[in-house]
């Protein structure tokens, strides 16, 4: 038995969000509500039936894509070494900001909200930290101080990346991931190896033809 189709309003909203990601990739900071409506093949008024304005729309993209990155990383590395899972997830979040600085800036703005977009990231992070500690891989688990240290460092790195994306080189993200792995108990040599491997995997996966 086939699943029932979602309501029309839900389908239209999903269509606008999908179009928004395409426009964001193409236009970046120049993204407008009209661009998104045209890409989704709907009237401009339809856009405003679902979102207050451009900023509200970008905030929605940030929330949904950050959650998607986290869930996708968790699913693809399920059952793997906790340190590898950590390296992959943090690399993907930081690389997303390099590829889409507007997205990164939206995440930073949202980080000050009562329910920040990184709440989903923190949930998976706590699970990985607890798993790593239990397995003897990490010396620090999902205590509040460690969670704050990791998320705080990620937010600071996002701010640095989005402030001057041209200054980001091939070693910027691996350096952040390496230091984070060291902070939770992985020795420097292994931390650097995991960070480099996660970076290479990300570059390979994003360069594959669709």
XYZ file of C-alpha atoms in Angstrom:
210
model
C 0.000 0.000 0.000
C 1.484 3.341 -1.077
C 1.922 6.167 1.398
C -0.622 8.999 1.185
C 0.697 12.183 -0.384
C 1.397 15.020 2.052
C -1.074 17.932 2.012
C -0.686 20.473 -0.785
C 0.565 23.195 1.579
C 3.306 20.874 2.856
C 4.287 19.893 -0.686
C 4.489 23.545 -1.756
C 6.646 24.457 1.230
C 8.988 21.554 0.479
C 9.139 22.677 -3.153
C 10.117 26.204 -2.110
C 12.836 24.922 0.243
C 14.288 22.647 -2.437
C 14.279 25.576 -4.868
C 15.888 27.754 -2.219
C 18.863 25.448 -1.879
C 19.402 25.554 -5.657
C 19.170 29.355 -5.749
C 21.439 29.666 -2.722
C 24.062 27.535 -4.451
C 23.828 29.687 -7.577
C 23.365 33.203 -6.185
C 24.545 33.159 -2.572
C 23.998 36.548 -0.911
C 22.043 37.746 -3.951
C 19.200 35.319 -3.213
C 15.776 36.982 -3.286
C 12.252 35.779 -2.594
C 11.406 36.352 -6.263
C 14.310 34.141 -7.339
C 13.082 31.322 -5.106
C 9.484 31.659 -6.287
C 10.580 31.610 -9.932
C 12.795 28.552 -9.365
C 9.907 26.752 -7.648
C 7.538 27.856 -10.429
C 5.066 29.471 -8.044
C 3.715 33.005 -7.659
C 5.587 35.466 -5.425
C 2.580 35.575 -3.129
C 2.891 31.844 -2.544
C 6.347 32.399 -1.082
C 4.905 34.817 1.487
C 2.153 32.361 2.375
C 4.882 30.167 3.852
C 7.653 32.553 4.966
C 7.649 36.031 6.491
C 10.482 37.335 4.336
C 13.899 36.484 2.888
C 15.527 36.304 6.329
C 12.862 33.951 7.667
C 13.340 31.747 4.601
C 17.133 31.658 4.972
C 16.710 30.812 8.666
C 14.507 27.883 7.663
C 17.124 26.682 5.175
C 19.765 26.896 7.903
C 17.710 24.903 10.407
C 16.682 22.188 8.000
C 20.034 21.774 6.303
C 21.980 21.677 9.572
C 19.647 18.989 10.873
C 19.973 17.121 7.562
C 23.783 17.253 7.667
C 23.755 15.851 11.186
C 21.265 13.077 10.477
C 22.990 12.139 7.209
C 26.384 11.945 8.919
C 24.950 9.830 11.729
C 23.262 7.421 9.314
C 26.290 7.046 7.050
C 28.678 6.371 9.947
C 26.338 4.260 12.083
C 28.291 1.617 13.993
C 31.644 3.179 13.109
C 34.379 4.315 15.494
C 33.007 7.256 17.550
C 36.090 9.339 16.748
C 35.495 8.847 13.025
C 31.816 9.751 13.408
C 32.831 12.909 15.238
C 35.402 13.854 12.590
C 32.941 13.335 9.727
C 30.087 15.279 11.344
C 32.183 18.294 12.345
C 33.927 18.386 8.968
C 30.623 18.431 7.112
C 29.187 21.279 9.182
C 32.282 23.430 8.666
C 32.551 22.604 4.964
C 28.915 23.629 4.477
C 29.832 27.109 5.698
C 32.776 27.283 3.288
C 30.561 26.301 0.370
C 27.668 28.559 1.422
C 28.811 31.510 3.605
C 25.253 32.893 3.639
C 24.088 29.621 5.201
C 26.873 29.843 7.763
C 25.919 33.384 8.710
C 22.286 32.312 9.094
C 23.348 29.522 11.457
C 25.325 32.039 13.505
C 22.336 34.377 13.764
C 20.113 31.497 14.797
C 22.601 30.312 17.410
C 21.353 33.136 19.648
C 17.726 31.963 19.465
C 16.038 30.240 22.446
C 16.035 26.965 20.472
C 19.177 27.236 18.341
C 19.596 25.230 15.123
C 22.546 23.359 16.603
C 20.241 21.648 19.129
C 20.000 18.689 16.741
C 23.777 18.689 16.370
C 24.190 18.672 20.144
C 21.903 15.659 20.501
C 23.996 13.573 18.101
C 27.177 15.015 19.583
C 26.175 13.932 23.089
C 25.393 10.439 21.811
C 28.788 10.169 20.100
C 30.661 11.551 23.102
C 28.916 9.146 25.461
C 29.606 6.252 23.083
C 33.261 7.214 22.739
C 33.720 7.493 26.483
C 32.020 4.147 27.079
C 34.221 2.490 24.450
C 37.359 3.955 25.977
C 38.081 6.087 22.914
C 37.452 9.450 24.578
C 38.566 10.756 27.950
C 35.610 13.167 28.066
C 31.982 12.278 27.485
C 28.703 14.124 27.163
C 29.122 16.360 30.195
C 27.917 19.970 29.755
C 31.418 21.457 29.775
C 32.632 19.208 26.943
C 29.469 19.779 24.902
C 29.843 23.543 25.368
C 33.534 23.374 24.432
C 32.811 21.555 21.181
C 29.774 23.591 20.115
C 31.448 26.837 21.144
C 34.520 26.013 19.086
C 32.368 25.093 16.085
C 30.437 28.361 16.311
C 33.692 30.352 16.584
C 35.090 28.488 13.572
C 31.901 29.170 11.603
C 32.245 32.859 12.426
C 35.866 32.920 11.253
C 35.020 31.011 8.062
C 32.057 33.182 7.102
C 33.872 36.432 7.955
C 36.672 35.745 5.467
C 35.977 32.648 3.393
C 38.838 33.548 1.021
C 41.298 33.065 3.879
C 40.180 29.447 4.385
C 42.645 26.953 2.945
C 42.834 23.154 2.807
C 44.196 22.990 6.347
C 41.733 25.293 8.109
C 38.980 22.767 8.757
C 41.256 19.767 9.474
C 43.054 21.954 12.033
C 39.793 22.727 13.856
C 38.659 19.089 13.775
C 42.089 17.911 14.965
C 42.028 20.240 17.966
C 38.499 19.153 18.854
C 39.470 15.486 18.711
C 42.474 16.216 20.908
C 40.214 18.010 23.385
C 38.095 14.886 23.889
C 41.047 12.547 24.281
C 42.427 11.464 20.896
C 46.200 11.805 20.595
C 47.433 14.423 18.151
C 48.758 12.080 15.455
C 45.548 10.067 15.242
C 43.405 13.186 15.513
C 45.215 14.747 12.543
C 44.874 11.531 10.531
C 41.128 11.295 11.225
C 40.585 14.969 10.363
C 42.511 14.655 7.090
C 40.640 11.479 6.135
C 37.266 13.083 6.872
C 38.243 16.058 4.711
C 39.303 13.844 1.815
C 36.100 11.822 2.029
C 34.033 14.993 1.970
C 35.873 16.337 -1.088
C 35.410 13.022 -2.883
C 31.720 12.765 -2.101
C 30.978 16.358 -3.149
C 32.939 16.046 -6.399
C 31.109 12.919 -7.561
C 28.730 13.579 -10.476
C 25.062 13.503 -9.607
